[in-house]
mmCIF file of C-alpha atoms in Angstrom:
data_model
loop_
_atom_site.group_PDB
_atom_site.id
_atom_site.type_symbol
_atom_site.label_atom_id
_atom_site.label_comp_id
_atom_site.label_asym_id
_atom_site.label_seq_id
_atom_site.Cartn_x
_atom_site.Cartn_y
_atom_site.Cartn_z
ATOM 1 C CA MET Z 1 16.526 21.933 7.762
ATOM 2 C CA MET Z 2 14.751 20.432 10.741
ATOM 3 C CA GLY Z 3 14.388 16.657 10.952
ATOM 4 C CA ILE Z 4 11.285 14.924 9.686
ATOM 5 C CA LYS Z 5 8.483 14.202 12.119
ATOM 6 C CA LEU Z 6 7.392 10.759 10.953
ATOM 7 C CA GLY Z 7 9.509 8.122 9.220
ATOM 8 C CA CYS Z 8 7.596 5.376 7.431
ATOM 9 C CA ILE Z 9 8.610 1.994 6.030
ATOM 10 C CA ALA Z 10 6.097 0.384 3.658
ATOM 11 C CA ASP Z 11 6.334 -3.240 2.541
ATOM 12 C CA ASP Z 12 5.145 -2.585 -1.014
ATOM 13 C CA PHE Z 13 4.751 0.299 -3.452
ATOM 14 C CA THR Z 14 0.962 0.716 -3.516
ATOM 15 C CA GLY Z 15 0.933 0.430 0.271
ATOM 16 C CA ALA Z 16 3.401 3.287 0.448
ATOM 17 C CA THR Z 17 1.211 5.616 -1.621
ATOM 18 C CA ASP Z 18 -1.826 4.466 0.358
ATOM 19 C CA LEU Z 19 -0.107 5.566 3.584
ATOM 20 C CA ALA Z 20 1.286 8.760 2.057
ATOM 21 C CA ASN Z 21 -2.203 9.638 0.819
ATOM 22 C CA ASN Z 22 -3.698 9.426 4.309
ATOM 23 C CA LEU Z 23 -0.858 11.486 5.764
ATOM 24 C CA VAL Z 24 -1.398 14.184 3.119
ATOM 25 C CA GLN Z 25 -5.149 14.152 3.751
ATOM 26 C CA SER Z 26 -4.466 14.794 7.442
ATOM 27 C CA GLY Z 27 -2.195 17.767 6.681
ATOM 28 C CA MET Z 28 1.335 16.403 6.412
ATOM 29 C CA ARG Z 29 3.671 17.292 3.557
ATOM 30 C CA VAL Z 30 4.945 13.946 2.323
ATOM 31 C CA LEU Z 31 7.787 12.693 0.166
ATOM 32 C CA GLN Z 32 7.679 9.086 -0.992
ATOM 33 C CA ALA Z 33 10.986 7.439 -1.829
ATOM 34 C CA ILE Z 34 11.316 4.280 -3.890
ATOM 35 C CA GLY Z 35 13.810 2.292 -1.886
ATOM 36 C CA VAL Z 36 16.259 3.800 0.577
ATOM 37 C CA PRO Z 37 17.476 7.167 -0.785
ATOM 38 C CA PRO Z 38 21.226 7.493 -1.445
ATOM 39 C CA GLY Z 39 21.449 10.821 0.363
ATOM 40 C CA PRO Z 40 19.626 13.044 2.869
ATOM 41 C CA VAL Z 41 16.078 14.256 2.337
ATOM 42 C CA SER Z 42 16.124 17.122 -0.157
ATOM 43 C CA ALA Z 43 12.689 18.651 0.484
ATOM 44 C CA ASP Z 44 11.067 20.410 3.415
ATOM 45 C CA VAL Z 45 8.524 17.764 4.401
ATOM 46 C CA ASP Z 46 6.890 16.445 7.546
ATOM 47 C CA ALA Z 47 7.060 12.761 6.664
ATOM 48 C CA VAL Z 48 8.994 10.445 4.386
ATOM 49 C CA VAL Z 49 7.563 7.117 3.255
ATOM 50 C CA ILE Z 50 10.133 4.616 2.007
ATOM 51 C CA ALA Z 51 8.566 2.105 -0.357
ATOM 52 C CA LEU Z 52 10.168 -1.333 -0.243
ATOM 53 C CA LYS Z 53 9.253 -4.537 -2.038
ATOM 54 C CA SER Z 54 9.535 -6.654 1.083
ATOM 55 C CA ARG Z 55 6.065 -8.156 1.527
ATOM 56 C CA THR Z 56 6.879 -11.271 -0.493
ATOM 57 C CA ALA Z 57 10.679 -11.161 -0.198
ATOM 58 C CA PRO Z 58 12.603 -13.848 1.684
ATOM 59 C CA LYS Z 59 12.391 -13.143 5.417
ATOM 60 C CA LEU Z 60 16.034 -12.190 5.986
ATOM 61 C CA GLU Z 61 15.988 -9.909 2.951
ATOM 62 C CA ALA Z 62 12.832 -8.191 4.196
ATOM 63 C CA ILE Z 63 14.410 -7.622 7.605
ATOM 64 C CA SER Z 64 17.666 -6.317 6.113
ATOM 65 C CA ASP Z 65 15.891 -3.889 3.788
ATOM 66 C CA SER Z 66 13.618 -2.644 6.566
ATOM 67 C CA LEU Z 67 16.531 -2.037 8.939
ATOM 68 C CA ALA Z 68 18.377 -0.118 6.208
ATOM 69 C CA ALA Z 69 15.289 2.085 5.799
ATOM 70 C CA LEU Z 70 15.128 2.577 9.569
ATOM 71 C CA ARG Z 71 18.749 3.719 9.739
ATOM 72 C CA TRP Z 72 18.175 6.269 6.973
ATOM 73 C CA LEU Z 73 15.032 7.622 8.648
ATOM 74 C CA GLN Z 74 16.824 7.906 11.982
ATOM 75 C CA ALA Z 75 19.593 9.870 10.259
ATOM 76 C CA GLN Z 76 16.927 12.318 9.041
ATOM 77 C CA GLY Z 77 15.785 12.875 12.631
ATOM 78 C CA ALA Z 78 12.496 10.957 12.468
ATOM 79 C CA GLN Z 79 10.685 11.313 15.790
ATOM 80 C CA GLN Z 80 8.547 8.197 15.316
ATOM 81 C CA ILE Z 81 8.711 5.155 13.023
ATOM 82 C CA TYR Z 82 5.695 3.648 11.230
ATOM 83 C CA PHE Z 83 5.912 0.172 9.664
ATOM 84 C CA LYS Z 84 3.120 -0.085 7.113
ATOM 85 C CA TYR Z 85 1.664 -3.348 5.775
ATOM 86 C CA CYS Z 86 -1.492 -4.224 3.868
ATOM 87 C CA SER Z 87 -4.965 -3.702 5.335
ATOM 88 C CA THR Z 88 -5.565 -7.401 4.683
ATOM 89 C CA PHE Z 89 -2.531 -8.222 6.876
ATOM 90 C CA ASP Z 90 -1.198 -10.548 4.217
ATOM 91 C CA SER Z 91 2.308 -11.918 4.085
ATOM 92 C CA THR Z 92 4.013 -15.191 3.239
ATOM 93 C CA SER Z 93 3.900 -18.242 5.494
ATOM 94 C CA ASP Z 94 7.254 -17.162 7.015
ATOM 95 C CA GLY Z 95 6.166 -13.587 7.730
ATOM 96 C CA ASN Z 96 7.127 -10.922 7.007
ATOM 97 C CA ILE Z 97 4.982 -8.769 9.282
ATOM 98 C CA GLY Z 98 6.050 -10.423 12.531
ATOM 99 C CA PRO Z 99 9.772 -10.802 11.782
ATOM 100 C CA VAL Z 100 10.138 -7.226 10.502
ATOM 101 C CA THR Z 101 8.190 -5.838 13.453
ATOM 102 C CA GLU Z 102 10.433 -7.638 15.948
ATOM 103 C CA ALA Z 103 13.601 -6.600 14.115
ATOM 104 C CA LEU Z 104 12.495 -2.956 14.227
ATOM 105 C CA MET Z 105 11.615 -3.271 17.930
ATOM 106 C CA ASP Z 106 15.069 -4.667 18.648
ATOM 107 C CA ALA Z 107 16.768 -1.891 16.689
ATOM 108 C CA LEU Z 108 14.717 0.773 18.477
ATOM 109 C CA THR Z 109 15.166 -0.956 21.861
ATOM 110 C CA THR Z 110 11.457 -0.775 22.576
ATOM 111 C CA ASP Z 111 9.527 -3.414 24.495
ATOM 112 C CA PHE Z 112 6.060 -2.629 23.104
ATOM 113 C CA THR Z 113 4.261 -1.744 19.909
ATOM 114 C CA VAL Z 114 0.818 -2.049 18.345
ATOM 115 C CA ALA Z 115 -0.561 -3.699 15.211
ATOM 116 C CA THR Z 116 -3.761 -2.716 13.448
ATOM 117 C CA PRO Z 117 -4.511 -3.046 9.727
ATOM 118 C CA ALA Z 118 -7.944 -1.413 10.181
ATOM 119 C CA PHE Z 119 -9.008 1.059 7.476
ATOM 120 C CA PRO Z 120 -12.784 1.665 7.800
ATOM 121 C CA ASP Z 121 -12.910 3.926 4.709
ATOM 122 C CA ASN Z 122 -11.925 0.865 2.688
ATOM 123 C CA LYS Z 123 -14.157 -1.466 4.727
ATOM 124 C CA ARG Z 124 -11.332 -3.060 6.703
ATOM 125 C CA THR Z 125 -12.327 -3.354 10.352
ATOM 126 C CA VAL Z 126 -10.985 -5.325 13.318
ATOM 127 C CA PHE Z 127 -13.282 -6.686 16.029
ATOM 128 C CA LYS Z 128 -11.987 -8.877 18.876
ATOM 129 C CA ALA Z 129 -8.836 -9.332 16.763
ATOM 130 C CA TYR Z 130 -10.820 -10.688 13.798
ATOM 131 C CA LEU Z 131 -10.254 -8.874 10.503
ATOM 132 C CA PHE Z 132 -13.303 -8.146 8.366
ATOM 133 C CA VAL Z 133 -13.300 -7.084 4.717
ATOM 134 C CA GLY Z 134 -16.671 -5.464 4.248
ATOM 135 C CA ASP Z 135 -19.249 -7.781 5.777
ATOM 136 C CA VAL Z 136 -17.189 -10.976 5.638
ATOM 137 C CA LEU Z 137 -14.190 -12.340 7.479
ATOM 138 C CA LEU Z 138 -10.799 -12.070 5.808
ATOM 139 C CA HIS Z 139 -10.661 -15.714 4.721
ATOM 140 C CA GLU Z 140 -14.018 -15.374 2.928
ATOM 141 C CA SER Z 141 -13.147 -12.152 1.092
ATOM 142 C CA GLY Z 142 -11.213 -13.548 -1.854
ATOM 143 C CA MET Z 143 -7.891 -13.160 -0.051
ATOM 144 C CA GLN Z 144 -7.863 -16.911 0.523
ATOM 145 C CA ASN Z 145 -7.131 -17.179 -3.221
ATOM 146 C CA HIS Z 146 -4.313 -14.614 -3.385
ATOM 147 C CA PRO Z 147 -1.603 -16.137 -5.625
ATOM 148 C CA LEU Z 148 1.332 -15.026 -3.438
ATOM 149 C CA THR Z 149 -0.024 -14.353 0.056
ATOM 150 C CA PRO Z 150 -3.235 -16.346 0.616
ATOM 151 C CA MET Z 151 -4.928 -15.548 3.929
ATOM 152 C CA THR Z 152 -6.914 -18.402 5.468
ATOM 153 C CA ASP Z 153 -7.155 -17.270 9.111
ATOM 154 C CA PRO Z 154 -8.987 -14.036 10.048
ATOM 155 C CA ASN Z 155 -7.759 -14.028 13.660
ATOM 156 C CA LEU Z 156 -4.883 -11.563 13.743
ATOM 157 C CA MET Z 157 -3.639 -12.658 17.154
ATOM 158 C CA ARG Z 158 -3.130 -16.202 15.851
ATOM 159 C CA VAL Z 159 -1.587 -15.000 12.596
ATOM 160 C CA LEU Z 160 0.863 -12.653 14.276
ATOM 161 C CA GLN Z 161 1.720 -14.953 17.171
ATOM 162 C CA SER Z 162 2.731 -17.648 14.674
ATOM 163 C CA GLN Z 163 5.319 -15.205 13.299
ATOM 164 C CA CYS Z 164 6.633 -13.719 16.566
ATOM 165 C CA SER Z 165 8.648 -14.723 19.618
ATOM 166 C CA ARG Z 166 7.096 -11.903 21.688
ATOM 167 C CA LYS Z 167 3.695 -12.403 23.331
ATOM 168 C CA VAL Z 168 0.799 -10.951 21.331
ATOM 169 C CA GLY Z 169 -2.180 -9.366 23.120
ATOM 170 C CA LEU Z 170 -5.319 -7.363 22.349
ATOM 171 C CA ILE Z 171 -6.659 -3.838 22.892
ATOM 172 C CA ASP Z 172 -10.315 -4.431 22.123
ATOM 173 C CA TYR Z 173 -12.961 -2.107 20.725
ATOM 174 C CA SER Z 174 -14.496 -1.232 24.121
ATOM 175 C CA VAL Z 175 -11.169 0.182 25.309
ATOM 176 C CA VAL Z 176 -10.529 2.011 22.035
ATOM 177 C CA GLN Z 177 -13.966 3.614 22.068
ATOM 178 C CA ALA Z 178 -13.416 4.774 25.653
ATOM 179 C CA GLY Z 179 -10.678 7.089 24.382
ATOM 180 C CA PRO Z 180 -6.929 7.765 24.556
ATOM 181 C CA GLN Z 181 -6.594 7.501 28.339
ATOM 182 C CA ALA Z 182 -8.255 4.086 28.421
ATOM 183 C CA ILE Z 183 -5.993 2.915 25.592
ATOM 184 C CA GLN Z 184 -2.880 4.087 27.457
ATOM 185 C CA GLU Z 185 -4.012 2.306 30.614
ATOM 186 C CA ARG Z 186 -4.572 -0.892 28.665
ATOM 187 C CA ILE Z 187 -1.074 -0.606 27.177
ATOM 188 C CA GLU Z 188 0.454 -0.443 30.654
ATOM 189 C CA THR Z 189 -1.574 -3.491 31.754
ATOM 190 C CA LEU Z 190 -0.427 -5.466 28.719
ATOM 191 C CA ARG Z 191 3.182 -4.457 29.301
ATOM 192 C CA ALA Z 192 2.954 -5.654 32.898
ATOM 193 C CA ASP Z 193 1.625 -8.995 31.603
ATOM 194 C CA GLY Z 194 4.637 -9.416 29.312
ATOM 195 C CA VAL Z 195 2.861 -8.564 26.066
ATOM 196 C CA GLY Z 196 5.157 -7.050 23.442
ATOM 197 C CA ILE Z 197 2.747 -6.481 20.544
ATOM 198 C CA ALA Z 198 -0.963 -5.695 20.774
ATOM 199 C CA ILE Z 199 -3.551 -6.120 18.046
ATOM 200 C CA VAL Z 200 -5.854 -3.082 18.234
ATOM 201 C CA ASP Z 201 -9.541 -3.222 17.281
ATOM 202 C CA ALA Z 202 -11.046 -0.442 15.157
ATOM 203 C CA LEU Z 203 -14.534 -0.155 13.705
ATOM 204 C CA THR Z 204 -14.669 3.532 12.764
ATOM 205 C CA ASN Z 205 -12.400 6.432 11.841
ATOM 206 C CA GLN Z 206 -13.006 7.851 15.296
ATOM 207 C CA ASP Z 207 -11.406 4.747 16.751
ATOM 208 C CA LEU Z 208 -8.263 5.484 14.714
ATOM 209 C CA ILE Z 209 -8.328 9.137 15.789
ATOM 210 C CA ASN Z 210 -8.586 8.009 19.426
ATOM 211 C CA MET Z 211 -5.449 5.933 18.930
ATOM 212 C CA GLY Z 212 -3.364 8.901 17.739
ATOM 213 C CA PRO Z 213 -2.675 10.632 21.065
ATOM 214 C CA ALA Z 214 -2.588 7.286 22.909
ATOM 215 C CA PHE Z 215 0.321 6.174 20.725
ATOM 216 C CA LYS Z 216 2.161 9.506 20.680
ATOM 217 C CA HIS Z 217 5.121 8.307 22.743
ATOM 218 C CA LEU Z 218 5.565 4.848 21.200
ATOM 219 C CA PRO Z 219 8.821 4.737 19.200
ATOM 220 C CA LEU Z 220 7.313 2.270 16.701
ATOM 221 C CA LEU Z 221 3.855 1.900 15.218
ATOM 222 C CA THR Z 222 2.842 -0.946 12.900
ATOM 223 C CA ALA Z 223 -0.388 -0.702 10.941
ATOM 224 C CA GLY Z 224 -2.153 -0.468 7.641
ATOM 225 C CA SER Z 225 -2.628 3.056 6.347
ATOM 226 C CA GLY Z 226 -5.729 3.810 8.432
ATOM 227 C CA LEU Z 227 -3.861 4.719 11.610
ATOM 228 C CA ALA Z 228 -2.245 7.617 9.746
ATOM 229 C CA ILE Z 229 -5.409 9.706 9.976
ATOM 230 C CA GLY Z 230 -4.916 10.108 13.724
ATOM 231 C CA LEU Z 231 -1.225 11.044 13.798
ATOM 232 C CA ALA Z 232 -0.937 14.574 12.398
ATOM 233 C CA GLN Z 233 -2.603 15.953 15.540
ATOM 234 C CA ASN Z 234 0.374 14.705 17.552
ATOM 235 C CA PHE Z 235 2.632 17.066 15.628
ATOM 236 C CA GLY Z 236 0.327 20.108 15.700
ATOM 237 C CA LEU Z 237 -0.744 19.710 12.042
ATOM 238 C CA SER Z 238 -4.172 19.818 10.403
ATOM 239 C CA SER Z 239 -5.631 19.307 6.931
ATOM 240 C CA SER Z 240 -4.430 21.697 4.193
ATOM 241 C CA LYS Z 241 -5.075 21.848 0.418
ATOM 242 C CA GLN Z 242 -1.498 22.958 -0.178
ATOM 243 C CA SER Z 243 -0.133 19.649 1.068
ATOM 244 C CA ALA Z 244 -1.728 17.897 -1.957
ATOM 245 C CA ALA Z 245 -0.824 20.356 -4.770
ATOM 246 C CA LEU Z 246 0.781 18.810 -7.900
ATOM 247 C CA PRO Z 247 2.136 20.206 -11.195
ATOM 248 C CA ALA Z 248 -0.203 20.493 -14.195
ATOM 249 C CA VAL Z 249 -1.098 17.374 -16.184
ATOM 250 C CA LYS Z 250 0.274 16.724 -19.673
ATOM 251 C CA GLY Z 251 0.076 13.797 -22.088
ATOM 252 C CA THR Z 252 -2.328 10.962 -22.836
ATOM 253 C CA ARG Z 253 -3.845 8.428 -20.401
ATOM 254 C CA ALA Z 254 -3.418 4.696 -19.875
ATOM 255 C CA ILE Z 255 -3.903 1.895 -17.346
ATOM 256 C CA VAL Z 256 -1.810 -1.224 -16.819
ATOM 257 C CA SER Z 257 -3.143 -3.937 -14.528
ATOM 258 C CA GLY Z 258 -1.468 -7.066 -13.210
ATOM 259 C CA SER Z 259 -3.698 -7.499 -10.171
ATOM 260 C CA CYS Z 260 -5.960 -10.521 -9.885
ATOM 261 C CA SER Z 261 -7.955 -9.295 -6.892
ATOM 262 C CA VAL Z 262 -11.739 -9.291 -6.748
ATOM 263 C CA ALA Z 263 -11.816 -5.474 -6.751
ATOM 264 C CA THR Z 264 -9.548 -5.095 -9.777
ATOM 265 C CA ASN Z 265 -11.425 -7.785 -11.707
ATOM 266 C CA ALA Z 266 -14.582 -5.712 -11.205
ATOM 267 C CA GLN Z 267 -12.814 -2.497 -12.254
ATOM 268 C CA VAL Z 268 -11.475 -4.086 -15.432
ATOM 269 C CA ALA Z 269 -14.917 -5.489 -16.287
ATOM 270 C CA ARG Z 270 -16.569 -2.104 -15.678
ATOM 271 C CA PHE Z 271 -14.022 -0.251 -17.822
ATOM 272 C CA ILE Z 272 -14.492 -2.675 -20.731
ATOM 273 C CA LYS Z 273 -18.286 -2.707 -20.403
ATOM 274 C CA SER Z 274 -18.259 1.108 -20.567
ATOM 275 C CA GLY Z 275 -16.856 0.884 -24.086
ATOM 276 C CA HIS Z 276 -13.237 1.875 -23.443
ATOM 277 C CA ALA Z 277 -10.383 0.317 -25.367
ATOM 278 C CA ALA Z 278 -8.733 -2.633 -23.598
ATOM 279 C CA ILE Z 279 -6.133 -5.199 -24.574
ATOM 280 C CA ALA Z 280 -5.659 -8.452 -22.681
ATOM 281 C CA LEU Z 281 -2.163 -9.778 -22.054
ATOM 282 C CA ASP Z 282 -2.095 -13.593 -22.130
ATOM 283 C CA PRO Z 283 0.615 -14.875 -19.740
ATOM 284 C CA MET Z 284 0.992 -18.083 -21.717
ATOM 285 C CA GLN Z 285 1.914 -16.127 -24.847
ATOM 286 C CA LEU Z 286 4.867 -14.606 -23.027
ATOM 287 C CA VAL Z 287 6.492 -18.034 -22.901
ATOM 288 C CA SER Z 288 6.470 -18.665 -26.637
ATOM 289 C CA ASP Z 289 6.279 -15.209 -28.208
ATOM 290 C CA GLY Z 290 9.098 -12.744 -27.569
ATOM 291 C CA ASP Z 291 7.324 -9.993 -29.517
ATOM 292 C CA VAL Z 292 4.239 -9.707 -27.302
ATOM 293 C CA VAL Z 293 5.288 -6.406 -25.681
ATOM 294 C CA ASP Z 294 6.109 -4.719 -28.993
ATOM 295 C CA ARG Z 295 2.888 -5.972 -30.550
ATOM 296 C CA VAL Z 296 0.781 -4.708 -27.641
ATOM 297 C CA LEU Z 297 2.417 -1.287 -27.840
ATOM 298 C CA SER Z 298 1.838 -1.095 -31.591
ATOM 299 C CA GLN Z 299 -1.864 -1.723 -30.915
ATOM 300 C CA VAL Z 300 -2.166 0.682 -27.997
ATOM 301 C CA LEU Z 301 -0.249 3.791 -29.022
ATOM 302 C CA PRO Z 302 -2.533 4.745 -31.955
ATOM 303 C CA LEU Z 303 -5.584 4.450 -29.672
ATOM 304 C CA LEU Z 304 -4.392 6.836 -26.961
ATOM 305 C CA GLU Z 305 -5.507 10.058 -28.678
ATOM 306 C CA SER Z 306 -9.111 8.826 -28.488
ATOM 307 C CA GLY Z 307 -9.098 8.227 -24.726
ATOM 308 C CA PRO Z 308 -7.598 6.061 -21.993
ATOM 309 C CA VAL Z 309 -6.557 2.504 -22.894
ATOM 310 C CA LEU Z 310 -6.308 -0.467 -20.526
ATOM 311 C CA ILE Z 311 -3.704 -3.223 -20.817
ATOM 312 C CA TYR Z 312 -4.441 -6.032 -18.370
ATOM 313 C CA SER Z 313 -3.416 -9.533 -17.354
ATOM 314 C CA THR Z 314 -6.130 -9.694 -14.699
ATOM 315 C CA ALA Z 315 -7.753 -13.125 -14.414
ATOM 316 C CA ASP Z 316 -9.909 -15.208 -12.087
ATOM 317 C CA ALA Z 317 -8.527 -17.680 -9.538
ATOM 318 C CA ASP Z 318 -8.850 -20.753 -11.805
ATOM 319 C CA ALA Z 319 -7.016 -19.084 -14.671
ATOM 320 C CA ILE Z 320 -4.218 -17.985 -12.351
ATOM 321 C CA LYS Z 321 -3.775 -21.515 -10.999
ATOM 322 C CA ALA Z 322 -3.556 -22.916 -14.536
ATOM 323 C CA VAL Z 323 -0.756 -20.498 -15.442
ATOM 324 C CA GLN Z 324 1.082 -21.174 -12.188
ATOM 325 C CA ALA Z 325 0.830 -24.926 -12.737
ATOM 326 C CA LYS Z 326 2.400 -24.501 -16.161
ATOM 327 C CA LEU Z 327 5.143 -22.021 -15.275
ATOM 328 C CA GLY Z 328 5.521 -22.130 -11.494
ATOM 329 C CA VAL Z 329 4.299 -19.401 -9.127
ATOM 330 C CA ALA Z 330 7.465 -17.286 -9.066
ATOM 331 C CA LYS Z 331 8.185 -17.527 -12.797
ATOM 332 C CA ALA Z 332 4.622 -16.722 -13.787
ATOM 333 C CA GLY Z 333 4.513 -13.652 -11.551
ATOM 334 C CA ALA Z 334 7.924 -12.369 -12.609
ATOM 335 C CA MET Z 335 7.178 -12.843 -16.305
ATOM 336 C CA ILE Z 336 3.911 -10.931 -16.144
ATOM 337 C CA GLU Z 337 5.414 -8.125 -14.048
ATOM 338 C CA ALA Z 338 8.348 -7.709 -16.447
ATOM 339 C CA ALA Z 339 6.060 -7.584 -19.472
ATOM 340 C CA ILE Z 340 3.712 -5.015 -17.930
ATOM 341 C CA ALA Z 341 6.668 -2.906 -16.769
ATOM 342 C CA ALA Z 342 8.082 -2.918 -20.302
ATOM 343 C CA ILE Z 343 4.683 -1.882 -21.651
ATOM 344 C CA ALA Z 344 4.468 0.942 -19.080
ATOM 345 C CA CYS Z 345 7.859 2.250 -20.223
ATOM 346 C CA GLY Z 346 6.749 2.127 -23.850
ATOM 347 C CA LEU Z 347 3.570 4.018 -22.987
ATOM 348 C CA VAL Z 348 5.406 6.816 -21.196
ATOM 349 C CA LYS Z 349 7.946 7.116 -24.010
ATOM 350 C CA GLY Z 350 4.954 7.254 -26.356
ATOM 351 C CA GLY Z 351 3.462 10.284 -24.635
ATOM 352 C CA VAL Z 352 1.379 8.928 -21.750
ATOM 353 C CA GLY Z 353 1.380 11.534 -18.983
ATOM 354 C CA GLN Z 354 -1.241 9.985 -16.696
ATOM 355 C CA LEU Z 355 -0.709 6.329 -15.826
ATOM 356 C CA ILE Z 356 -2.672 4.100 -13.461
ATOM 357 C CA VAL Z 357 -0.961 0.904 -12.287
ATOM 358 C CA ALA Z 358 -3.141 -1.723 -10.589
ATOM 359 C CA GLY Z 359 -1.522 -4.250 -8.263
ATOM 360 C CA GLY Z 360 1.184 -3.991 -5.619
ATOM 361 C CA GLU Z 361 3.771 -6.250 -7.277
ATOM 362 C CA THR Z 362 2.978 -4.741 -10.672
ATOM 363 C CA SER Z 363 3.440 -1.242 -9.266
ATOM 364 C CA GLY Z 364 6.837 -2.162 -7.893
ATOM 365 C CA ALA Z 365 7.946 -3.500 -11.261
ATOM 366 C CA CYS Z 366 6.657 -0.467 -13.185
ATOM 367 C CA VAL Z 367 8.140 2.130 -10.836
ATOM 368 C CA GLY Z 368 11.490 0.361 -10.999
ATOM 369 C CA ALA Z 369 11.447 0.135 -14.790
ATOM 370 C CA LEU Z 370 10.478 3.803 -15.114
ATOM 371 C CA GLY Z 371 13.423 4.773 -12.931
ATOM 372 C CA ILE Z 372 11.207 6.611 -10.434
ATOM 373 C CA THR Z 373 12.999 7.248 -7.144
ATOM 374 C CA GLN Z 374 10.775 9.884 -5.500
ATOM 375 C CA MET Z 375 7.115 10.864 -5.761
ATOM 376 C CA GLN Z 376 5.161 13.887 -4.640
ATOM 377 C CA ILE Z 377 1.766 12.854 -3.195
ATOM 378 C CA GLY Z 378 -1.346 14.644 -4.430
ATOM 379 C CA GLY Z 379 -5.123 14.411 -4.287
ATOM 380 C CA GLN Z 380 -7.101 11.309 -3.379
ATOM 381 C CA ILE Z 381 -8.951 9.330 -6.053
ATOM 382 C CA ASP Z 382 -10.484 6.781 -3.696
ATOM 383 C CA PRO Z 383 -9.572 6.008 -0.083
ATOM 384 C CA GLY Z 384 -5.982 4.836 -0.034
ATOM 385 C CA VAL Z 385 -5.148 5.810 -3.621
ATOM 386 C CA PRO Z 386 -3.803 9.267 -4.556
ATOM 387 C CA TRP Z 387 -2.490 10.768 -7.748
ATOM 388 C CA CYS Z 388 1.264 11.279 -7.508
ATOM 389 C CA TYR Z 389 3.809 13.180 -9.551
ATOM 390 C CA ALA Z 390 7.237 11.788 -10.372
ATOM 391 C CA PRO Z 391 10.164 12.837 -12.531
ATOM 392 C CA THR Z 392 11.364 10.154 -14.956
ATOM 393 C CA GLU Z 393 13.974 10.198 -17.697
ATOM 394 C CA MET Z 394 11.379 8.628 -19.993
ATOM 395 C CA ALA Z 395 9.380 11.879 -19.822
ATOM 396 C CA PRO Z 396 12.199 14.377 -19.178
ATOM 397 C CA HIS Z 397 10.242 17.533 -20.024
ATOM 398 C CA HIS Z 398 7.111 17.067 -17.928
ATOM 399 C CA GLY Z 399 7.440 14.005 -15.682
ATOM 400 C CA ILE Z 400 4.460 11.730 -15.122
ATOM 401 C CA HIS Z 401 1.339 11.670 -13.005
ATOM 402 C CA ILE Z 402 0.951 8.147 -11.699
ATOM 403 C CA ALA Z 403 -1.540 6.338 -9.466
ATOM 404 C CA LEU Z 404 -0.401 3.108 -7.818
ATOM 405 C CA LYS Z 405 -3.534 1.188 -6.856
ATOM 406 C CA SER Z 406 -3.497 -1.731 -4.462
ATOM 407 C CA GLY Z 407 -5.346 -4.615 -6.081
ATOM 408 C CA ASN Z 408 -8.006 -4.645 -3.373
ATOM 409 C CA PHE Z 409 -8.728 -0.902 -3.386
ATOM 410 C CA GLY Z 410 -11.104 1.333 -5.294
ATOM 411 C CA SER Z 411 -14.727 1.349 -6.407
ATOM 412 C CA ASP Z 412 -15.852 -0.471 -9.551
ATOM 413 C CA ASP Z 413 -15.631 2.780 -11.536
ATOM 414 C CA PHE Z 414 -12.176 3.636 -10.198
ATOM 415 C CA PHE Z 415 -10.461 3.898 -13.579
ATOM 416 C CA GLU Z 416 -13.019 6.295 -15.068
ATOM 417 C CA LYS Z 417 -13.212 8.278 -11.840
ATOM 418 C CA ALA Z 418 -9.444 8.723 -11.682
ATOM 419 C CA PHE Z 419 -9.330 10.392 -15.093
ATOM 420 C CA ALA Z 420 -12.660 12.234 -14.961
ATOM 421 C CA GLU Z 421 -12.864 13.719 -11.486
ATOM 422 C CA PHE Z 422 -9.364 15.052 -10.869
ATOM 423 C CA SER Z 423 -8.129 18.003 -12.816
ATOM 424 C CA LEU Z 424 -4.511 18.118 -11.786
#
């Protein structure tokens, strides 16, 4: 078997499927691994995306996990490495985008790389190094209230420079829109000026496509998932329906949501307003009532034959702060994730064959609890969110179709759309 073309390291689970989705849409056959696989790649694929849970991990742990993923990808013959982070560029106050980027650069012995979280299809654009979410700057988008990774500065050069020892520069929109040659010339100018990492502006998909050939010979790319749309051309690949084919769907349908983002709040509200069954999970009850998970499952399982059911702990910023003040940030998050993961396992054991998980940290907890180690990437629901198929011992005869949705992604009707529009 020939080596893989592109080796990808994602800093959370929904981000990994987001990237894998864009690679599949561009024509690559993609395997997503949950954590570093114990052995060599077992499928004939063009790209492997390793999903880590490193976005909010301690800095040294994030670096160690990312370097372990790099070593595995190099052993599979990866021709280029892609470090994927969120399109809102969020990380903790210590990193981990900058520290992981520099650790990967050191390991690859490269003096230059790029950084762009732009994803125009999901309304993430970068102009003069400022990150916009829709029509507003990052720090006005709701991300300033994120419970784990609040973002209060929209200037990516300042954010990244605060995390890096290397000099951070800019490839602005005028250069990007001039095309690949202009981008390459700008890279050489930045290198001569001692710049090691360049923020790259992007306003449209064409900007990302222009970047593809300009970055062909860089050993390391760092970006959100948007840059992926311009890379398949570098390997002589183009879009193909076969790259997104999945096995047939079986079982009932459910949604579990632990995200507190503005987008997911709207999706939960829309689903409930449309008359679908929904059960709220009160984080404070988890402290005093050890039977919450069993009680929720006893309510949900009889409802599944009538249509999809939503179990959610989604809340607004004030409610989140009240819970965190009572329990502490880490304890509150871990308790909710563990409860939702246990509910997800109970749902799959109870016959759910299509499961949507909303929230990056929640997705990581659910995938781990379900024992999922690899996923086949299928058709797109909304930009950045595909259906996937995964074997799991909790559904040994048919596996599970699962969608891991970043909290910030998807239209208001995402949940209904996911079940209604895709006949897998």
